[in-house]
């Protein structure tokens, strides 16, 4: 089956000369939730924005359902529901007004479904958007994205401004909706714990390149952790454990099974330069 | 139809503050103009035999009152130009700039398939509001101008040309187009507003120069009665016997027939005339045609700027 989201040799350089992405090759199959994990400035937002058609690739290609979003943005947007990093709603409009606007802007917008989601969350549709909490605003933006009936949902760190309870609710609703509608979601975050339970696939992005691309199950099955110095073979990198001890992430090594957080930490640690590694050690 | 009304309702809510403030300003300006027009009309009606431009002794007091109200009326008409630009800029600049500045463009530009369609919808509503407000100013400035000069038909006279009537609508639409474009380029409201104000000032001056050049190509020699209909003066000077037209330099003495002499002696003896004064004008009866033409040109320039804004909006980042 053809992937619904692709990038081939994707590179993006901003005007100030900084490379946000270099040589990204990704193929995300249809269905399920993919976590796009990486530290700040890893290029997560830039990657999502190239799929949305907000950023033009400096090199390489990007496809959404086989469509280049920069060349045919309108056709690509038919497949995309987008939740930006800082969900900004219109101050002067009520929640219901936002739904009205979505109906006018997007033929086929599913107002009924969007209303149902908002009602389930007890978000008053008559309330002015400015009077909603950050979590409620994020949920409204998510409901708008769901209402588009798009087969791809791109969520750019939507959890960043939410408290832990709101995060859990958000992820629960996302997972439920994706499974019900058969959509594909890409959820970026720099906090692994946020996405661990909800995601089927994992992409670790660091310094503008892909460090790991795998299903969550495969990643957990194929990575081990051992105390640094005692690990035999397949060491990807070493990183600090919760008590300050040095741990080594191994692929198919002899250590204990790694947690998802340890896998991510290990891959991110592998991007540090040699002096940085020595300093950390 | 309900879609159009719904879009209008949402567009109004998105620009509610600007629209209410601008409406208040326009209503205040129109109210003032109506009051002054009423005062001037009352003075004219109360003194039907007085010529306020050349008052007889019995009319001096009434003429003084008329002049004082008339002077304030002129000030009001002149300051209306600022309101005209304000209507265009305050309606135009926020359309894209605010969306980008506040991050809502990310929402609108991904829920909607076409940014151009979105922009056209927003601009159409702003233009509708602008045309209504500017139209009110256009009508009221014409009404006030007519009462300030009851002795002429101001619909066929260049009295207060550029400061009244449909040209205000044209200027406002030009300002609106410039505001949308600069807002789209800069993406921040305050800097865009300041730059748009400067740009619109420059464009207005440039348009006046361009229209002035256009008028020169259409000017005709004034006849003796043309001054009665308030023509648009283009240029004047002295026509030499050879037919060459020159300025007034050195010609200090003019007789009752408009003939110039270089010295007191020549003037008194009516000898060695330099030439006869000429005036190039556009007759007052062409006022309506000229104003309509320039209004269309300014509005078309505003539309071109909106097309430029659409091109920018298509390519720009939403944040």
Coordinates of C-alpha atoms in Angstrom, one line a residue:
Chain A
X1 CA 0.0 0.0 0.0
X2 CA 1.3 3.4 -1.0
X3 CA 2.3 5.6 2.0
X4 CA 0.0 8.5 2.7
X5 CA 2.8 10.8 3.8
X6 CA 6.2 10.8 2.2
X7 CA 9.4 12.8 2.1
X8 CA 12.4 12.0 -0.1
X9 CA 15.7 13.6 0.5
X10 CA 13.9 16.5 2.1
X11 CA 16.0 19.5 3.2
X12 CA 14.9 22.9 4.4
X13 CA 17.2 25.8 4.9
X14 CA 15.8 29.1 6.3
X15 CA 16.9 32.5 5.1
X16 CA 19.3 33.0 7.9
X17 CA 21.2 30.0 6.6
X18 CA 20.1 27.5 9.3
X19 CA 19.4 24.0 8.0
X20 CA 16.2 22.8 9.8
X21 CA 16.0 19.5 7.9
X22 CA 18.6 17.6 6.0
X23 CA 18.0 14.5 3.9
X24 CA 14.8 13.4 5.4
X25 CA 13.4 10.1 3.9
X26 CA 10.1 9.1 5.5
X27 CA 7.2 7.0 4.4
X28 CA 4.2 6.9 6.7
X29 CA 1.5 4.3 5.9
X30 CA -2.2 5.1 6.1
X31 CA -3.9 4.6 9.5
X32 CA -2.8 5.0 13.1
X33 CA -0.9 7.6 15.0
X34 CA 2.7 8.4 14.4
X35 CA 4.7 10.2 17.1
X36 CA 7.2 12.6 15.8
X37 CA 9.6 13.0 18.7
X38 CA 12.6 15.2 19.1
X39 CA 14.1 18.0 21.1
X40 CA 13.3 21.7 20.5
X41 CA 14.7 22.8 17.1
X42 CA 14.9 19.3 15.8
X43 CA 12.8 20.2 12.8
X44 CA 9.5 18.7 13.8
X45 CA 7.4 21.8 13.1
X46 CA 9.3 22.5 9.9
X47 CA 8.6 18.9 8.7
X48 CA 4.9 19.2 9.5
X49 CA 4.7 22.6 7.8
X50 CA 6.2 21.2 4.6
X51 CA 3.4 18.6 4.5
X52 CA 0.8 21.4 5.1
X53 CA 2.4 23.5 2.3
X54 CA 3.4 26.3 4.6
X55 CA 7.2 25.7 3.9
X56 CA 8.8 25.2 0.6
X57 CA 11.4 22.5 0.5
X58 CA 14.9 23.7 -0.3
X59 CA 15.7 20.3 -1.7
X60 CA 13.9 17.0 -2.1
X61 CA 10.2 16.2 -2.3
X62 CA 7.2 16.0 -0.1
X63 CA 3.9 14.2 -0.8
X64 CA 0.5 14.0 0.9
X65 CA -1.6 11.2 -0.6
X66 CA 0.7 11.4 -3.6
X67 CA 0.3 15.2 -4.0
X68 CA 3.0 17.8 -3.7
X69 CA 1.5 20.3 -1.3
X70 CA 3.7 23.2 -2.5
X71 CA 2.6 22.7 -6.1
X72 CA -1.0 21.9 -5.5
X73 CA -1.8 23.1 -2.1
X74 CA -5.6 23.0 -2.5
X75 CA -5.6 19.4 -3.5
X76 CA -3.2 18.5 -0.7
X77 CA -5.3 20.4 1.8
X78 CA -8.3 18.2 0.9
X79 CA -6.5 15.4 2.7
X80 CA -5.2 17.5 5.7
X81 CA -6.5 18.5 9.0
X82 CA -4.0 20.7 10.9
X83 CA -3.6 21.6 14.5
X84 CA -0.9 24.2 14.9
X85 CA 1.7 24.5 17.6
X86 CA -0.1 27.4 19.3
X87 CA -3.8 26.9 18.6
X88 CA -5.0 30.4 17.9
X89 CA -8.8 30.9 17.6
X90 CA -10.5 34.2 16.6
X91 CA -10.9 36.4 19.6
X92 CA -14.1 38.0 18.4
X93 CA -15.8 34.7 17.5
X94 CA -17.7 32.2 19.5
X95 CA -17.0 28.5 19.2
X96 CA -20.1 28.1 17.1
X97 CA -18.9 30.9 14.8
X98 CA -15.7 29.0 14.2
X99 CA -17.8 26.0 13.1
X100 CA -19.8 28.4 10.8
X101 CA -16.6 29.7 9.3
X102 CA -15.3 26.2 8.8
X103 CA -18.5 25.3 6.9
X104 CA -18.1 28.3 4.7
X105 CA -14.4 27.7 4.0
X106 CA -14.5 24.0 3.5
X107 CA -17.3 22.4 1.5
X108 CA -18.2 19.1 3.2
X109 CA -17.1 20.2 6.7
X110 CA -18.8 17.9 9.2
X111 CA -20.4 20.4 11.6
X112 CA -22.5 17.7 13.3
X113 CA -19.4 15.6 14.2
X114 CA -17.5 18.7 15.3
X115 CA -20.4 19.8 17.5
X116 CA -20.7 16.3 19.0
X117 CA -17.1 16.3 20.0
X118 CA -17.4 19.7 21.6
X119 CA -20.5 18.7 23.4
X120 CA -18.9 15.6 24.7
X121 CA -16.2 17.7 26.2
X122 CA -18.7 20.2 27.7
X123 CA -17.2 23.0 25.7
X124 CA -19.9 25.7 25.5
X125 CA -20.4 26.5 21.8
X126 CA -21.8 29.9 22.6
X127 CA -18.7 30.9 24.5
X128 CA -16.3 33.4 23.0
X129 CA -13.1 31.7 22.1
X130 CA -11.0 34.1 24.2
X131 CA -12.8 32.9 27.3
X132 CA -11.8 29.3 26.9
X133 CA -8.9 27.6 28.7
X134 CA -5.8 26.6 26.7
X135 CA -7.0 23.0 26.8
X136 CA -10.4 23.9 25.6
X137 CA -9.0 26.0 22.7
X138 CA -6.8 23.0 21.7
X139 CA -9.9 20.8 21.7
X140 CA -11.8 23.3 19.6
X141 CA -9.0 23.3 17.0
X142 CA -8.9 19.5 17.1
X143 CA -12.6 19.4 16.6
X144 CA -12.2 21.7 13.6
X145 CA -9.5 19.4 12.2
X146 CA -11.7 16.4 12.7
X147 CA -14.6 18.2 11.1
X148 CA -12.7 18.5 7.9
X149 CA -13.0 14.7 7.5
X150 CA -9.4 14.8 6.3
X151 CA -7.7 11.5 6.1
X152 CA -4.4 13.0 7.5
X153 CA -4.2 14.9 10.8
X154 CA -1.0 16.8 11.4
X155 CA -0.7 17.9 15.0
X156 CA 2.2 20.2 15.7
X157 CA 3.0 20.0 19.5
X158 CA -0.7 20.4 20.4
X159 CA 0.0 19.3 23.9
X160 CA 2.6 21.9 24.7
X161 CA 0.3 24.3 26.4
X162 CA -1.9 21.7 28.2
X163 CA -1.9 20.5 31.7
X164 CA -1.4 16.8 32.3
X165 CA -5.2 16.0 32.6
X166 CA -6.0 18.0 29.4
X167 CA -3.1 16.2 27.7
X168 CA -4.5 12.8 28.6
X169 CA -8.0 13.8 27.4
X170 CA -6.7 15.2 24.2
X171 CA -4.7 12.0 23.4
X172 CA -7.6 9.8 24.3
X173 CA -9.9 11.7 22.0
X174 CA -7.4 11.7 19.2
X175 CA -6.7 8.0 19.5
X176 CA -10.4 7.2 19.6
X177 CA -11.2 9.4 16.6
X178 CA -8.3 8.1 14.5
X179 CA -9.3 4.5 15.1
X180 CA -13.0 5.2 14.5
X181 CA -12.5 7.2 11.3
X182 CA -9.5 5.3 10.0
X183 CA -7.5 8.5 9.7
X184 CA -3.7 8.9 9.9
X185 CA -2.3 11.2 12.5
X186 CA 1.1 12.6 13.0
X187 CA 1.6 14.0 16.4
X188 CA 4.8 15.9 17.2
X189 CA 6.1 16.3 20.7
X190 CA 9.3 16.7 22.6
X191 CA 7.9 14.7 25.6
X192 CA 7.9 11.0 25.0
X193 CA 5.7 10.1 27.9
X194 CA 2.9 12.1 26.2
X195 CA 2.8 10.0 23.1
X196 CA 3.8 6.6 24.4
X197 CA 0.4 5.2 25.0
X198 CA -1.4 6.7 22.0
X199 CA 1.0 6.1 19.2
X200 CA 1.5 3.1 16.9
X201 CA 4.6 4.4 15.1
X202 CA 7.6 6.4 16.2
X203 CA 9.9 8.8 14.3
X204 CA 12.8 10.3 16.3
X205 CA 14.1 13.5 14.7
X206 CA 17.3 15.1 15.9
X207 CA 19.4 17.9 14.4
X208 CA 17.2 18.0 11.3
X209 CA 17.5 14.3 10.4
X210 CA 15.7 11.1 11.1
X211 CA 17.3 9.0 13.8
X212 CA 14.7 6.3 14.0
X213 CA 11.6 5.3 12.1
X214 CA 9.8 2.3 13.3
X215 CA 6.6 0.9 14.7
X216 CA 6.4 1.3 18.5
X217 CA 6.2 -2.5 18.9
X218 CA 9.3 -3.1 16.8
X219 CA 11.2 -0.4 18.5
X220 CA 10.4 -1.9 21.9
X221 CA 11.2 -5.4 20.7
X222 CA 14.6 -4.6 19.2
X223 CA 16.2 -2.3 21.7
X224 CA 17.9 -3.1 24.9
X225 CA 19.5 -1.1 27.7
X226 CA 22.5 -2.1 29.8
X227 CA 24.8 -0.3 32.2
X228 CA 27.4 1.5 30.1
X229 CA 30.7 -0.5 30.1
X230 CA 28.9 -3.8 30.6
X231 CA 27.0 -3.6 27.3
X232 CA 28.2 -6.1 24.8
X233 CA 27.7 -5.2 21.1
X234 CA 25.2 -3.1 19.2
X235 CA 25.6 0.0 21.3
X236 CA 23.9 3.0 19.7
X237 CA 24.9 5.6 22.4
X238 CA 25.2 6.1 26.1
X239 CA 23.0 8.4 28.1
X240 CA 22.3 9.4 31.7
X241 CA 19.8 7.2 33.6
X242 CA 17.3 8.5 36.2
X243 CA 19.8 8.1 39.0
X244 CA 22.7 9.6 37.1
X245 CA 24.1 6.3 36.1
X246 CA 25.4 5.8 32.5
X247 CA 23.2 3.6 30.4
X248 CA 23.9 2.2 26.9
X249 CA 21.2 1.8 24.4
X250 CA 21.7 -1.4 22.3
X251 CA 20.1 -2.8 19.2
X252 CA 19.4 -6.5 19.8
X253 CA 22.0 -6.5 22.6
X254 CA 22.2 -8.4 25.9
X255 CA 20.6 -5.8 28.2
X256 CA 17.1 -5.5 29.5
X257 CA 14.2 -4.4 27.3
X258 CA 14.4 -0.6 26.7
X259 CA 11.4 1.7 27.4
X260 CA 10.3 4.0 24.7
X261 CA 11.8 7.0 26.5
X262 CA 15.1 5.3 26.8
X263 CA 15.1 4.5 23.1
X264 CA 14.4 8.1 22.3
X265 CA 17.0 9.4 24.7
X266 CA 19.6 6.9 23.3
X267 CA 19.0 8.0 19.7
X268 CA 19.1 11.7 20.7
X269 CA 22.3 11.1 22.6
X270 CA 23.8 9.6 19.4
X271 CA 23.6 13.0 17.7
X272 CA 26.0 14.6 20.2
X273 CA 29.5 15.4 19.0
X274 CA 32.4 13.5 20.5
X275 CA 33.5 16.2 22.9
X276 CA 29.9 16.5 24.1
X277 CA 29.8 12.7 24.6
X278 CA 33.0 12.8 26.6
X279 CA 31.7 15.7 28.7
X280 CA 28.5 13.8 29.4
X281 CA 30.4 10.7 30.3
Chain B
X1 CA -27.6 33.7 0.1
X2 CA -27.4 32.5 3.7
X3 CA -23.8 31.7 3.1
X4 CA -23.1 35.3 2.0
X5 CA -25.0 36.7 5.0
X6 CA -23.2 34.3 7.3
X7 CA -19.8 35.3 5.9
X8 CA -20.8 39.0 6.2
X9 CA -21.8 38.4 9.9
X10 CA -18.5 36.7 10.7
X11 CA -16.5 39.3 8.8
X12 CA -18.2 42.0 10.8
X13 CA -17.4 40.3 14.0
X14 CA -13.8 39.9 13.0
X15 CA -13.5 43.6 12.4
X16 CA -16.1 44.8 14.8
X17 CA -14.0 47.4 16.6
X18 CA -12.6 49.0 13.4
X19 CA -16.0 49.1 11.8
X20 CA -17.8 50.6 14.8
X21 CA -15.1 53.2 15.3
X22 CA -15.0 54.2 11.7
X23 CA -18.7 54.3 11.5
X24 CA -18.8 56.6 14.5
X25 CA -16.1 58.8 12.9
X26 CA -18.0 59.0 9.6
X27 CA -21.3 59.6 11.3
X28 CA -19.8 62.4 13.4
X29 CA -18.2 64.0 10.3
X30 CA -21.5 63.7 8.4
X31 CA -23.4 65.1 11.3
X32 CA -21.1 68.1 11.5
X33 CA -21.4 68.7 7.8
X34 CA -25.1 68.4 7.9
X35 CA -25.2 70.9 10.7
X36 CA -23.0 73.4 8.9
X37 CA -25.0 72.9 5.7
X38 CA -28.2 73.6 7.6
X39 CA -26.7 76.8 9.1
X40 CA -25.5 78.0 5.8
X41 CA -28.8 77.2 4.1
X42 CA -30.6 79.0 6.9
X43 CA -28.5 82.1 6.4
X44 CA -29.0 82.1 2.6
X45 CA -32.7 81.6 3.1
X46 CA -33.0 84.4 5.7
X47 CA -31.1 86.8 3.4
X48 CA -32.3 86.0 -0.1
X49 CA -31.2 89.4 -1.4
X50 CA -27.7 89.3 -0.1
X51 CA -24.7 88.3 -2.2
X52 CA -22.3 87.0 0.4
X53 CA -19.3 87.2 -1.9
X54 CA -19.9 90.9 -2.6
X55 CA -22.2 92.1 0.2
X56 CA -24.0 95.4 0.2
X57 CA -23.9 97.5 3.4
X58 CA -27.1 96.0 4.7
X59 CA -25.8 92.5 4.3
X60 CA -22.4 92.9 6.1
X61 CA -23.5 91.3 9.3
X62 CA -25.1 88.3 7.6
X63 CA -22.2 88.0 5.3
X64 CA -19.8 87.9 8.3
X65 CA -21.9 85.1 9.8
X66 CA -21.9 83.2 6.6
X67 CA -18.1 83.6 6.1
X68 CA -17.4 82.3 9.6
X69 CA -19.6 79.2 9.2
X70 CA -18.3 78.8 5.7
X71 CA -14.7 78.8 6.9
X72 CA -15.4 76.1 9.5
X73 CA -17.2 74.1 6.8
X74 CA -14.1 74.2 4.6
X75 CA -12.0 72.9 7.5
X76 CA -14.5 70.0 8.0
X77 CA -14.3 69.1 4.3
X78 CA -10.5 69.2 4.4
X79 CA -10.3 67.0 7.5
X80 CA -12.7 64.6 5.8
X81 CA -9.8 63.5 3.6
X82 CA -8.1 62.1 6.7
X83 CA -11.2 60.1 7.6
X84 CA -11.2 58.8 4.0
X85 CA -7.7 57.4 4.3
X86 CA -8.5 56.1 7.8
X87 CA -11.5 54.2 6.5
X88 CA -9.3 52.5 3.8
X89 CA -6.3 51.8 6.0
X90 CA -8.1 50.6 9.1
X91 CA -10.3 48.3 7.1
X92 CA -7.5 47.0 4.8
X93 CA -4.4 46.6 7.0
X94 CA -5.8 44.1 9.5
X95 CA -7.3 41.7 6.9
X96 CA -4.1 39.6 6.5
X97 CA -1.7 41.2 9.0
X98 CA -3.9 40.4 12.0
X99 CA -4.4 36.9 10.9
X100 CA -0.7 36.4 10.6
X101 CA 0.2 38.2 13.7
X102 CA -2.3 36.3 15.9
X103 CA -1.7 33.0 14.3
X104 CA -5.3 32.5 13.0
X105 CA -4.1 32.4 9.4
X106 CA -2.9 28.8 10.2
X107 CA -6.5 27.9 11.0
X108 CA -8.2 29.7 8.1
X109 CA -5.6 28.7 5.5
X110 CA -5.8 25.0 6.3
X111 CA -9.5 24.6 6.9
X112 CA -10.1 26.5 3.6
X113 CA -8.7 25.0 0.4
X114 CA -8.0 28.4 -1.3
X115 CA -6.3 31.3 0.3
X116 CA -7.4 33.5 -2.6
X117 CA -11.0 32.7 -2.1
X118 CA -10.6 33.4 1.6
X119 CA -9.0 36.8 0.9
X120 CA -11.6 37.7 -1.7
X121 CA -14.3 37.1 0.8
X122 CA -12.6 39.2 3.5
X123 CA -11.8 42.0 1.1
X124 CA -15.3 42.1 -0.5
X125 CA -16.9 42.7 2.9
X126 CA -14.3 45.3 3.9
X127 CA -14.9 47.1 0.5
X128 CA -18.6 47.0 1.0
X129 CA -18.3 48.6 4.4
X130 CA -15.8 51.1 3.0
X131 CA -17.9 52.0 0.0
X132 CA -20.9 52.6 2.3
X133 CA -18.9 54.8 4.7
X134 CA -17.0 56.6 2.0
X135 CA -20.2 57.1 0.0
X136 CA -21.8 58.8 3.0
X137 CA -18.8 61.2 3.2
X138 CA -19.0 61.7 -0.6
X139 CA -22.6 62.7 -0.4
X140 CA -22.3 64.9 2.6
X141 CA -19.2 66.8 1.3
X142 CA -21.1 67.5 -1.9
X143 CA -24.1 68.7 0.1
X144 CA -22.0 71.0 2.2
X145 CA -20.1 72.3 -0.8
X146 CA -23.3 73.1 -2.5
X147 CA -24.5 75.2 0.4
X148 CA -21.2 77.0 0.7
X149 CA -21.5 78.2 -2.9
X150 CA -25.2 78.6 -3.5
X151 CA -24.6 80.8 -6.5
X152 CA -23.1 78.0 -8.6
X153 CA -24.1 74.5 -9.6
X154 CA -21.4 72.5 -7.8
X155 CA -22.2 69.4 -9.8
X156 CA -20.7 71.3 -12.7
X157 CA -17.9 73.1 -11.0
X158 CA -14.4 72.3 -9.7
X159 CA -15.1 74.1 -6.4
X160 CA -13.3 71.9 -3.8
X161 CA -12.2 69.5 -6.5
X162 CA -10.7 66.4 -4.9
X163 CA -12.0 67.2 -1.4
X164 CA -15.6 66.2 -2.0
X165 CA -17.8 63.7 -3.9
X166 CA -17.0 60.3 -5.4
X167 CA -13.2 60.9 -5.5
X168 CA -13.2 60.3 -1.8
X169 CA -14.5 56.8 -2.5
X170 CA -11.8 56.2 -5.0
X171 CA -9.1 57.4 -2.6
X172 CA -10.5 55.3 0.2
X173 CA -10.5 52.2 -2.0
X174 CA -6.9 52.9 -3.1
X175 CA -5.9 53.2 0.6
X176 CA -7.8 49.9 1.4
X177 CA -5.9 48.1 -1.4
X178 CA -2.6 49.4 -0.2
X179 CA -3.4 48.5 3.3
X180 CA -4.3 44.9 2.4
X181 CA -1.1 44.5 0.4
X182 CA 1.3 46.0 2.9
X183 CA -0.4 44.1 5.7
X184 CA 0.1 40.9 3.8
X185 CA 3.7 41.6 3.1
X186 CA 4.6 42.7 6.7
X187 CA 2.3 40.5 8.7
X188 CA 2.2 42.8 11.7
X189 CA -0.5 45.4 12.1
X190 CA 1.2 48.4 13.6
X191 CA 4.2 48.6 11.3
X192 CA 2.0 47.8 8.4
X193 CA -0.4 50.6 9.3
X194 CA 2.4 53.1 9.6
X195 CA 4.0 52.1 6.3
X196 CA 0.7 51.9 4.6
X197 CA -0.1 55.5 5.7
X198 CA 3.2 56.7 4.3
X199 CA 2.7 54.7 1.1
X200 CA -0.9 56.0 0.6
X201 CA 0.3 59.6 1.1
X202 CA 3.0 59.0 -1.6
X203 CA 0.5 57.3 -3.9
X204 CA -2.0 60.2 -3.5
X205 CA 0.7 62.7 -4.4
X206 CA 1.7 60.6 -7.3
X207 CA -1.9 60.3 -8.5
X208 CA -2.3 64.0 -8.3
X209 CA 0.8 64.6 -10.4
X210 CA -0.4 61.9 -12.9
X211 CA -3.9 63.4 -13.1
X212 CA -2.4 66.9 -13.4
X213 CA -0.5 65.7 -16.5
X214 CA -3.6 64.2 -17.9
X215 CA -5.5 67.4 -17.3
X216 CA -2.9 69.4 -19.2
X217 CA -3.5 67.3 -22.3
X218 CA -7.2 68.2 -22.2
X219 CA -7.0 71.9 -21.2
X220 CA -8.7 74.5 -23.3
X221 CA -8.3 78.3 -23.5
X222 CA -10.6 80.0 -21.1
X223 CA -13.3 82.2 -22.5
X224 CA -14.5 85.3 -20.6
X225 CA -17.4 83.6 -19.0
X226 CA -15.6 80.4 -17.9
X227 CA -14.7 81.8 -14.5
X228 CA -18.4 81.8 -13.5
X229 CA -18.6 78.0 -13.5
X230 CA -15.5 77.4 -11.4
X231 CA -13.3 75.7 -14.0
X232 CA -10.2 73.7 -13.1
X233 CA -7.3 76.0 -13.7
X234 CA -4.4 74.2 -15.4
X235 CA -2.0 77.0 -16.2
X236 CA -1.8 80.7 -17.1
X237 CA 0.7 83.2 -18.4
X238 CA 1.2 85.5 -21.3
X239 CA 0.7 84.7 -24.9
X240 CA 3.3 86.6 -27.0
X241 CA 2.3 88.1 -30.4
X242 CA 4.2 85.2 -31.9
X243 CA 1.8 82.8 -30.3
X244 CA 4.5 81.5 -27.9
X245 CA 3.2 81.1 -24.3
X246 CA 5.5 82.3 -21.5
X247 CA 5.3 83.0 -17.7
X248 CA 4.6 86.3 -16.1
X249 CA 8.2 87.2 -15.5
X250 CA 8.9 90.9 -16.1
X251 CA 5.2 91.6 -16.9
X252 CA 4.0 93.8 -14.1
X253 CA 1.4 96.0 -15.6
X254 CA -1.9 94.7 -17.0
X255 CA -4.7 96.7 -18.6
X256 CA -8.4 96.0 -18.5
X257 CA -8.2 93.8 -21.6
X258 CA -5.6 91.5 -20.1
X259 CA -2.6 93.0 -22.0
X260 CA 0.7 93.2 -20.2
X261 CA 3.4 95.8 -20.3
X262 CA 6.9 95.8 -18.9
X263 CA 6.9 99.4 -17.6
X264 CA 4.7 102.0 -16.1
X265 CA 5.3 104.3 -19.1
X266 CA 4.4 101.7 -21.7
X267 CA 1.3 100.8 -19.6
X268 CA 0.1 104.4 -19.4
X269 CA 0.8 105.0 -23.1
X270 CA -0.5 101.5 -24.1
X271 CA 2.6 100.9 -26.2
X272 CA 5.0 98.0 -26.6
X273 CA 2.6 95.4 -25.2
X274 CA 4.3 92.1 -24.2
X275 CA 1.3 90.0 -24.9
X276 CA -2.1 89.0 -23.7
X277 CA -2.9 86.9 -20.6
X278 CA -4.1 83.4 -21.3
X279 CA -5.6 80.7 -19.0
X280 CA -5.8 77.0 -19.7
X281 CA -8.7 75.4 -18.0
X282 CA -11.0 72.4 -17.9
X283 CA -14.5 73.9 -18.0
X284 CA -16.7 73.3 -15.0
X285 CA -19.3 71.3 -17.0
X286 CA -16.7 68.5 -17.3
X287 CA -16.5 68.1 -13.5
X288 CA -18.7 65.1 -13.3
X289 CA -16.9 63.3 -16.1
X290 CA -13.5 64.0 -14.7
X291 CA -14.4 63.0 -11.2
X292 CA -16.0 59.7 -12.4
X293 CA -13.0 58.9 -14.5
X294 CA -10.5 59.5 -11.7
X295 CA -12.6 57.7 -9.2
X296 CA -12.6 54.6 -11.4
X297 CA -8.8 54.9 -11.9
X298 CA -8.2 55.1 -8.2
X299 CA -10.6 52.2 -7.4
X300 CA -8.9 50.1 -10.2
X301 CA -5.5 50.9 -8.7
X302 CA -6.9 49.7 -5.3
X303 CA -8.1 46.5 -7.0
X304 CA -4.7 45.9 -8.5
X305 CA -3.1 46.3 -5.1
X306 CA -5.6 43.7 -3.8
X307 CA -4.5 41.3 -6.6
X308 CA -0.9 41.9 -5.4
X309 CA -2.0 41.1 -1.9
X310 CA -3.5 37.9 -3.1
X311 CA -0.2 36.9 -4.8
X312 CA 1.6 37.6 -1.5
X313 CA -0.9 35.8 0.6
X314 CA -0.6 32.7 -1.7
X315 CA 3.1 32.4 -1.0
X316 CA 3.7 33.8 2.5
X317 CA 4.0 31.9 5.7
X318 CA 1.0 32.0 7.9
X319 CA 3.1 33.1 11.0

